[in-house]
Amino acid sequence: MCLVLVGWRAHPEYRLIVAANRDEFYTRATEALRWWPEDPELLAGRDLGAGGAIPGTWLGVAPGTRRFATVTNVRRPGENRADARSRGALLLDFLRGATDPEKTVRTLAAEPDDYNGYNLVVSDLETLWWHSNRSASAPRELAPGFHGISNGAVVGSTGPDSHHIRTGTDQPAWPKVRDGVRALRAVVESAPGDIEGYLRVLADRTRALDTELPDTGLSRRMERTASARFIAHTLHGTRSSTVLLVREDGGFDMVERSFGRFGRERGTRSYSGRIGLDAN
């Protein structure tokens, strides 16, 4: 997953709003969003290309235990270890477990690091937490408002009454995060239940100016390609766009739209259900 935009307690009718793109090689084996047969409480796509005995995922929800989690990689090609544990397993550990979000991320931060770089977002729909194993910052509870992560080790955030995107560090938010958060906010404020509106936010192929490109170890040409919210390329690009809406009455909708090479649409899956939420 290479772009995750979140509205957290940012609208009186919605507890959680997520719009996210997963960018991956087109040849990587993947199962689309569905209820997992061996774990009927888990609604997620399945990454079959990570290796190892346990499949992972990049974004999922467990309605019965009121859990949401997603992950992105931190793009530092020269630091990747072939023997690292799959980052997708981080999500399964949380979604299938009973540890609260804060303890989950603080435990990860304190233990030896067995993973390549990641941003992890976990929630029990009472609190929302972020942690990156490539950030000098401690795990952070995300306040009500709008947040975005991509493949840098920062989270860009703005409160419900502000339009300035802050990261809490000296690193600015990447353009796709900055502009994506603002576009997400515009949909939330005008039509919060508009799933197609969120999918349009994710479908934007505008590239960043060269002066705003990050330096993550890719060639300049590939940095330009990867700077768009939606990446359309011959080998690697946006494989799926996912929207999750959790209403304050406990109802939820989750939609995944899949893509092939050059952004060719391959189908859409939609699920609805209920989550028991505390009224607070």
mmCIF file of C-alpha atoms in Angstrom:
data_model
loop_
_atom_site.group_PDB
_atom_site.id
_atom_site.type_symbol
_atom_site.label_atom_id
_atom_site.label_comp_id
_atom_site.label_asym_id
_atom_site.label_seq_id
_atom_site.Cartn_x
_atom_site.Cartn_y
_atom_site.Cartn_z
ATOM 1 C CA MET A 1 0.000 0.000 0.000
ATOM 2 C CA CYS A 2 1.497 3.312 -1.053
ATOM 3 C CA LEU A 3 -1.072 5.912 -0.099
ATOM 4 C CA VAL A 4 -3.463 5.893 2.857
ATOM 5 C CA LEU A 5 -5.779 8.851 3.526
ATOM 6 C CA VAL A 6 -7.793 8.857 6.747
ATOM 7 C CA GLY A 7 -10.599 10.919 8.176
ATOM 8 C CA TRP A 8 -10.738 10.078 11.888
ATOM 9 C CA ARG A 9 -13.760 11.372 13.820
ATOM 10 C CA ALA A 10 -13.777 14.160 11.243
ATOM 11 C CA HIS A 11 -17.524 14.109 10.552
ATOM 12 C CA PRO A 12 -20.403 13.765 13.043
ATOM 13 C CA GLU A 13 -21.891 10.808 11.146
ATOM 14 C CA TYR A 14 -18.667 8.899 10.450
ATOM 15 C CA ARG A 15 -16.182 7.421 12.918
ATOM 16 C CA LEU A 16 -13.617 6.382 10.316
ATOM 17 C CA ILE A 17 -13.130 7.142 6.620
ATOM 18 C CA VAL A 18 -10.256 5.521 4.724
ATOM 19 C CA ALA A 19 -9.238 5.882 1.077
ATOM 20 C CA ALA A 20 -6.126 3.923 0.133
ATOM 21 C CA ASN A 21 -4.127 2.809 -2.893
ATOM 22 C CA ARG A 22 -1.996 -0.308 -2.939
ATOM 23 C CA ASP A 23 0.949 -0.045 -5.344
ATOM 24 C CA GLU A 24 2.704 -3.278 -6.237
ATOM 25 C CA PHE A 25 4.237 -5.278 -9.076
ATOM 26 C CA TYR A 26 1.486 -6.543 -11.370
ATOM 27 C CA THR A 27 2.958 -10.037 -11.255
ATOM 28 C CA ARG A 28 2.716 -10.340 -7.465
ATOM 29 C CA ALA A 29 0.115 -12.944 -6.553
ATOM 30 C CA THR A 30 -2.867 -11.315 -4.844
ATOM 31 C CA GLU A 31 -6.411 -12.213 -3.820
ATOM 32 C CA ALA A 32 -8.987 -9.424 -3.937
ATOM 33 C CA LEU A 33 -10.957 -8.157 -0.951
ATOM 34 C CA ARG A 34 -13.160 -10.815 0.651
ATOM 35 C CA TRP A 35 -14.041 -12.552 3.909
ATOM 36 C CA TRP A 36 -11.258 -15.049 4.629
ATOM 37 C CA PRO A 37 -12.599 -18.640 4.679
ATOM 38 C CA GLU A 38 -10.312 -19.703 7.519
ATOM 39 C CA ASP A 39 -11.022 -16.526 9.499
ATOM 40 C CA PRO A 40 -14.615 -15.405 8.789
ATOM 41 C CA GLU A 41 -14.251 -12.288 10.964
ATOM 42 C CA LEU A 42 -11.521 -10.879 8.708
ATOM 43 C CA LEU A 43 -12.370 -8.768 5.645
ATOM 44 C CA ALA A 44 -9.235 -8.009 3.623
ATOM 45 C CA GLY A 45 -7.295 -8.647 0.460
ATOM 46 C CA ARG A 46 -4.593 -11.262 0.628
ATOM 47 C CA ASP A 47 -0.947 -10.886 -0.380
ATOM 48 C CA LEU A 48 0.284 -14.257 -1.635
ATOM 49 C CA GLY A 49 3.666 -13.007 -2.793
ATOM 50 C CA ALA A 50 5.339 -12.220 0.518
ATOM 51 C CA GLY A 51 6.715 -15.705 1.089
ATOM 52 C CA GLY A 52 6.571 -17.718 4.283
ATOM 53 C CA ALA A 53 3.780 -19.849 5.675
ATOM 54 C CA ILE A 54 1.522 -16.993 6.780
ATOM 55 C CA PRO A 55 -0.098 -14.827 4.076
ATOM 56 C CA GLY A 56 -0.336 -11.144 4.789
ATOM 57 C CA THR A 57 -2.529 -8.231 3.869
ATOM 58 C CA TRP A 58 -2.109 -4.501 3.317
ATOM 59 C CA LEU A 59 -5.427 -3.294 4.716
ATOM 60 C CA GLY A 60 -8.152 -5.071 6.640
ATOM 61 C CA VAL A 61 -10.983 -4.832 9.103
ATOM 62 C CA ALA A 62 -12.287 -7.279 11.710
ATOM 63 C CA PRO A 63 -15.830 -6.060 12.495
ATOM 64 C CA GLY A 64 -16.421 -8.532 15.307
ATOM 65 C CA THR A 65 -13.507 -7.190 17.335
ATOM 66 C CA ARG A 66 -13.787 -3.598 16.022
ATOM 67 C CA ARG A 67 -10.313 -3.578 14.534
ATOM 68 C CA PHE A 68 -8.819 -1.797 11.545
ATOM 69 C CA ALA A 69 -5.227 -1.874 10.329
ATOM 70 C CA THR A 70 -3.183 -0.867 7.310
ATOM 71 C CA VAL A 71 0.492 -0.688 6.376
ATOM 72 C CA THR A 72 2.746 0.958 3.795
ATOM 73 C CA ASN A 73 6.398 0.292 3.120
ATOM 74 C CA VAL A 74 9.020 2.968 3.696
ATOM 75 C CA ARG A 75 10.846 3.263 0.393
ATOM 76 C CA ARG A 76 14.561 2.798 0.979
ATOM 77 C CA PRO A 77 15.658 0.248 -1.656
ATOM 78 C CA GLY A 78 19.220 -0.045 -0.439
ATOM 79 C CA GLU A 79 18.129 -1.095 3.065
ATOM 80 C CA ASN A 80 15.798 -3.977 2.211
ATOM 81 C CA ARG A 81 16.634 -7.334 3.798
ATOM 82 C CA ALA A 82 15.674 -10.572 2.061
ATOM 83 C CA ASP A 83 15.242 -12.341 5.414
ATOM 84 C CA ALA A 84 12.889 -9.736 6.926
ATOM 85 C CA ARG A 85 9.471 -10.787 8.179
ATOM 86 C CA SER A 86 6.535 -9.843 5.949
ATOM 87 C CA ARG A 87 5.109 -6.449 6.875
ATOM 88 C CA GLY A 88 1.644 -7.789 6.085
ATOM 89 C CA ALA A 89 1.950 -10.131 9.056
ATOM 90 C CA LEU A 90 1.939 -7.054 11.306
ATOM 91 C CA LEU A 91 -1.686 -6.482 10.337
ATOM 92 C CA LEU A 92 -2.738 -10.070 10.935
ATOM 93 C CA ASP A 93 -1.099 -10.054 14.363
ATOM 94 C CA PHE A 94 -3.189 -7.027 15.303
ATOM 95 C CA LEU A 95 -6.447 -7.923 13.545
ATOM 96 C CA ARG A 96 -6.477 -11.423 15.035
ATOM 97 C CA GLY A 97 -5.187 -10.388 18.456
ATOM 98 C CA ALA A 98 -6.543 -8.770 21.587
ATOM 99 C CA THR A 99 -3.826 -6.214 22.343
ATOM 100 C CA ASP A 100 -4.993 -2.599 22.216
ATOM 101 C CA PRO A 101 -3.556 -0.264 19.546
ATOM 102 C CA GLU A 102 -1.257 1.689 21.857
ATOM 103 C CA LYS A 103 0.305 -1.398 23.373
ATOM 104 C CA THR A 104 0.690 -2.933 19.917
ATOM 105 C CA VAL A 105 2.755 -0.070 18.488
ATOM 106 C CA ARG A 106 4.739 0.600 21.661
ATOM 107 C CA THR A 107 5.683 -3.072 21.899
ATOM 108 C CA LEU A 108 6.822 -3.059 18.268
ATOM 109 C CA ALA A 109 8.885 0.078 18.885
ATOM 110 C CA ALA A 110 10.611 -1.499 21.894
ATOM 111 C CA GLU A 111 11.382 -4.909 20.416
ATOM 112 C CA PRO A 112 14.163 -5.900 17.975
ATOM 113 C CA ASP A 113 13.193 -4.857 14.463
ATOM 114 C CA ASP A 114 12.503 -7.861 12.194
ATOM 115 C CA TYR A 115 10.992 -5.904 9.305
ATOM 116 C CA ASN A 116 11.938 -3.742 6.376
ATOM 117 C CA GLY A 117 10.715 -0.162 6.663
ATOM 118 C CA TYR A 118 7.021 0.394 7.303
ATOM 119 C CA ASN A 119 4.291 2.753 8.438
ATOM 120 C CA LEU A 120 1.641 0.976 10.487
ATOM 121 C CA VAL A 121 -1.803 2.372 11.400
ATOM 122 C CA VAL A 122 -3.981 0.417 13.842
ATOM 123 C CA SER A 123 -7.299 1.183 15.501
ATOM 124 C CA ASP A 124 -9.900 -0.384 17.757
ATOM 125 C CA LEU A 125 -12.291 2.369 16.569
ATOM 126 C CA GLU A 126 -11.792 4.122 19.904
ATOM 127 C CA THR A 127 -8.225 5.279 19.266
ATOM 128 C CA LEU A 128 -6.053 5.453 16.140
ATOM 129 C CA TRP A 129 -2.270 4.954 16.320
ATOM 130 C CA TRP A 130 0.652 5.297 13.896
ATOM 131 C CA HIS A 131 4.159 3.861 14.112
ATOM 132 C CA SER A 132 7.074 3.700 11.691
ATOM 133 C CA ASN A 133 10.153 1.600 12.334
ATOM 134 C CA ARG A 134 12.175 4.059 10.237
ATOM 135 C CA SER A 135 11.168 7.191 12.126
ATOM 136 C CA ALA A 136 12.976 8.794 15.054
ATOM 137 C CA SER A 137 9.558 9.766 16.395
ATOM 138 C CA ALA A 138 7.821 7.638 19.007
ATOM 139 C CA PRO A 139 4.523 5.917 18.166
ATOM 140 C CA ARG A 140 1.797 8.539 18.037
ATOM 141 C CA GLU A 141 -1.916 8.602 18.692
ATOM 142 C CA LEU A 142 -3.587 10.372 15.791
ATOM 143 C CA ALA A 143 -6.013 13.084 16.837
ATOM 144 C CA PRO A 144 -9.431 13.671 15.274
ATOM 145 C CA GLY A 145 -8.913 15.167 11.838
ATOM 146 C CA PHE A 146 -7.334 14.133 8.555
ATOM 147 C CA HIS A 147 -4.161 12.118 8.071
ATOM 148 C CA GLY A 148 -2.092 10.697 5.218
ATOM 149 C CA ILE A 149 0.847 8.337 4.836
ATOM 150 C CA SER A 150 2.744 7.145 1.797
ATOM 151 C CA ASN A 151 6.247 5.691 1.609
ATOM 152 C CA GLY A 152 8.118 8.211 3.742
ATOM 153 C CA ALA A 153 8.517 7.602 7.480
ATOM 154 C CA VAL A 154 6.128 10.414 8.422
ATOM 155 C CA VAL A 155 2.409 10.990 8.728
ATOM 156 C CA GLY A 156 0.886 14.224 7.443
ATOM 157 C CA SER A 157 -1.949 15.492 9.624
ATOM 158 C CA THR A 158 -4.367 18.380 9.909
ATOM 159 C CA GLY A 159 -7.057 19.041 12.477
ATOM 160 C CA PRO A 160 -10.744 19.524 11.676
ATOM 161 C CA ASP A 161 -10.353 23.304 12.002
ATOM 162 C CA SER A 162 -7.055 23.696 10.128
ATOM 163 C CA HIS A 163 -5.863 23.281 6.550
ATOM 164 C CA HIS A 164 -2.116 23.211 7.276
ATOM 165 C CA ILE A 165 -0.580 19.742 6.856
ATOM 166 C CA ARG A 166 1.932 19.010 9.620
ATOM 167 C CA THR A 167 4.262 16.038 10.065
ATOM 168 C CA GLY A 168 5.700 16.807 13.505
ATOM 169 C CA THR A 169 9.208 16.629 11.979
ATOM 170 C CA ASP A 170 11.423 18.725 9.735
ATOM 171 C CA GLN A 171 10.310 16.582 6.786
ATOM 172 C CA PRO A 172 7.403 17.972 4.761
ATOM 173 C CA ALA A 173 4.542 15.744 3.688
ATOM 174 C CA TRP A 174 4.988 14.344 0.193
ATOM 175 C CA PRO A 175 2.841 16.136 -2.428
ATOM 176 C CA LYS A 176 0.598 13.083 -2.939
ATOM 177 C CA VAL A 177 -0.064 13.030 0.825
ATOM 178 C CA ARG A 178 -0.530 16.787 1.177
ATOM 179 C CA ASP A 179 -2.849 17.116 -1.819
ATOM 180 C CA GLY A 180 -4.549 13.789 -1.114
ATOM 181 C CA VAL A 181 -5.448 14.808 2.432
ATOM 182 C CA ARG A 182 -6.943 18.052 1.141
ATOM 183 C CA ALA A 183 -8.916 16.221 -1.558
ATOM 184 C CA LEU A 184 -10.196 13.679 0.967
ATOM 185 C CA ARG A 185 -11.280 16.499 3.241
ATOM 186 C CA ALA A 186 -13.212 18.151 0.411
ATOM 187 C CA VAL A 187 -15.268 14.976 -0.134
ATOM 188 C CA VAL A 188 -15.859 14.497 3.597
ATOM 189 C CA GLU A 189 -17.120 18.055 3.935
ATOM 190 C CA SER A 190 -19.359 17.960 0.853
ATOM 191 C CA ALA A 191 -20.587 14.362 0.464
ATOM 192 C CA PRO A 192 -19.141 12.074 3.158
ATOM 193 C CA GLY A 193 -20.936 8.957 1.927
ATOM 194 C CA ASP A 194 -19.808 9.339 -1.705
ATOM 195 C CA ILE A 195 -17.695 6.245 -2.343
ATOM 196 C CA GLU A 196 -17.158 7.172 -5.994
ATOM 197 C CA GLY A 197 -15.935 10.568 -4.827
ATOM 198 C CA TYR A 198 -13.234 8.930 -2.713
ATOM 199 C CA LEU A 199 -12.295 6.639 -5.591
ATOM 200 C CA ARG A 200 -11.857 9.717 -7.785
ATOM 201 C CA VAL A 201 -9.494 11.171 -5.167
ATOM 202 C CA LEU A 202 -7.441 7.973 -5.398
ATOM 203 C CA ALA A 203 -7.535 7.932 -9.217
ATOM 204 C CA ASP A 204 -5.675 11.242 -9.630
ATOM 205 C CA ARG A 205 -2.614 10.740 -11.849
ATOM 206 C CA THR A 206 -1.103 14.215 -11.392
ATOM 207 C CA ARG A 207 2.651 14.034 -10.814
ATOM 208 C CA ALA A 208 4.564 16.256 -8.435
ATOM 209 C CA LEU A 209 6.798 19.059 -9.621
ATOM 210 C CA ASP A 210 10.463 18.089 -9.851
ATOM 211 C CA THR A 211 11.243 20.611 -7.114
ATOM 212 C CA GLU A 212 8.958 18.680 -4.712
ATOM 213 C CA LEU A 213 10.071 15.146 -5.504
ATOM 214 C CA PRO A 214 11.476 13.148 -2.579
ATOM 215 C CA ASP A 215 14.799 11.370 -2.908
ATOM 216 C CA THR A 216 14.163 7.762 -1.945
ATOM 217 C CA GLY A 217 16.792 5.979 -4.010
ATOM 218 C CA LEU A 218 14.818 5.696 -7.254
ATOM 219 C CA SER A 219 15.864 7.259 -10.520
ATOM 220 C CA ARG A 220 14.481 10.755 -11.168
ATOM 221 C CA ARG A 221 12.186 9.325 -13.828
ATOM 222 C CA MET A 222 10.752 6.723 -11.450
ATOM 223 C CA GLU A 223 10.387 9.298 -8.650
ATOM 224 C CA ARG A 224 8.187 11.302 -11.042
ATOM 225 C CA THR A 225 6.088 8.245 -11.876
ATOM 226 C CA ALA A 226 5.720 7.255 -8.221
ATOM 227 C CA SER A 227 4.772 10.778 -7.137
ATOM 228 C CA ALA A 228 1.182 10.461 -8.408
ATOM 229 C CA ARG A 229 -1.607 9.222 -6.175
ATOM 230 C CA PHE A 230 -2.502 6.671 -8.843
ATOM 231 C CA ILE A 231 0.466 5.037 -10.559
ATOM 232 C CA ALA A 232 0.030 3.567 -14.047
ATOM 233 C CA HIS A 233 3.127 1.802 -15.350
ATOM 234 C CA THR A 234 4.102 -1.284 -17.283
ATOM 235 C CA LEU A 235 5.595 -3.335 -14.418
ATOM 236 C CA HIS A 236 4.518 -1.680 -11.159
ATOM 237 C CA GLY A 237 1.541 0.466 -10.297
ATOM 238 C CA THR A 238 -1.694 0.865 -8.387
ATOM 239 C CA ARG A 239 -3.204 -2.595 -8.084
ATOM 240 C CA SER A 240 -6.224 -1.646 -5.987
ATOM 241 C CA SER A 241 -8.081 1.326 -4.521
ATOM 242 C CA THR A 242 -9.979 0.722 -1.292
ATOM 243 C CA VAL A 243 -12.574 2.837 0.484
ATOM 244 C CA LEU A 244 -13.792 2.051 4.011
ATOM 245 C CA LEU A 245 -16.589 4.041 5.680
ATOM 246 C CA VAL A 246 -17.537 3.315 9.288
ATOM 247 C CA ARG A 247 -20.572 5.258 10.456
ATOM 248 C CA GLU A 248 -21.268 6.286 14.039
ATOM 249 C CA ASP A 249 -24.326 3.996 14.070
ATOM 250 C CA GLY A 250 -21.995 1.027 13.462
ATOM 251 C CA GLY A 251 -22.802 0.435 9.803
ATOM 252 C CA PHE A 252 -19.856 0.083 7.453
ATOM 253 C CA ASP A 253 -19.201 -0.124 3.728
ATOM 254 C CA MET A 254 -15.982 -1.365 2.166
ATOM 255 C CA VAL A 255 -15.214 -1.227 -1.556
ATOM 256 C CA GLU A 256 -12.157 -2.362 -3.502
ATOM 257 C CA ARG A 257 -11.522 -1.544 -7.162
ATOM 258 C CA SER A 258 -8.774 -3.582 -8.841
ATOM 259 C CA PHE A 259 -6.499 -2.580 -11.721
ATOM 260 C CA GLY A 260 -4.068 -4.121 -14.167
ATOM 261 C CA ARG A 261 -1.206 -2.689 -16.197
ATOM 262 C CA PHE A 262 -1.483 0.989 -17.109
ATOM 263 C CA GLY A 263 -4.428 1.382 -14.730
ATOM 264 C CA ARG A 264 -6.897 -0.791 -16.642
ATOM 265 C CA GLU A 265 -9.891 -1.418 -14.385
ATOM 266 C CA ARG A 266 -10.471 -5.103 -13.595
ATOM 267 C CA GLY A 267 -13.489 -5.083 -11.294
ATOM 268 C CA THR A 268 -15.030 -3.796 -8.075
ATOM 269 C CA ARG A 269 -16.012 -5.656 -4.894
ATOM 270 C CA SER A 270 -18.351 -4.197 -2.264
ATOM 271 C CA TYR A 271 -19.214 -5.340 1.255
ATOM 272 C CA SER A 272 -21.433 -3.929 3.995
ATOM 273 C CA GLY A 273 -22.061 -4.876 7.602
ATOM 274 C CA ARG A 274 -22.221 -3.633 11.161
ATOM 275 C CA ILE A 275 -19.682 -2.986 13.906
ATOM 276 C CA GLY A 276 -20.640 -2.482 17.540
ATOM 277 C CA LEU A 277 -19.362 0.985 18.473
ATOM 278 C CA ASP A 278 -19.378 2.764 21.804
ATOM 279 C CA ALA A 279 -21.433 5.953 21.720
ATOM 280 C CA ASN A 280 -18.810 8.469 22.824
#
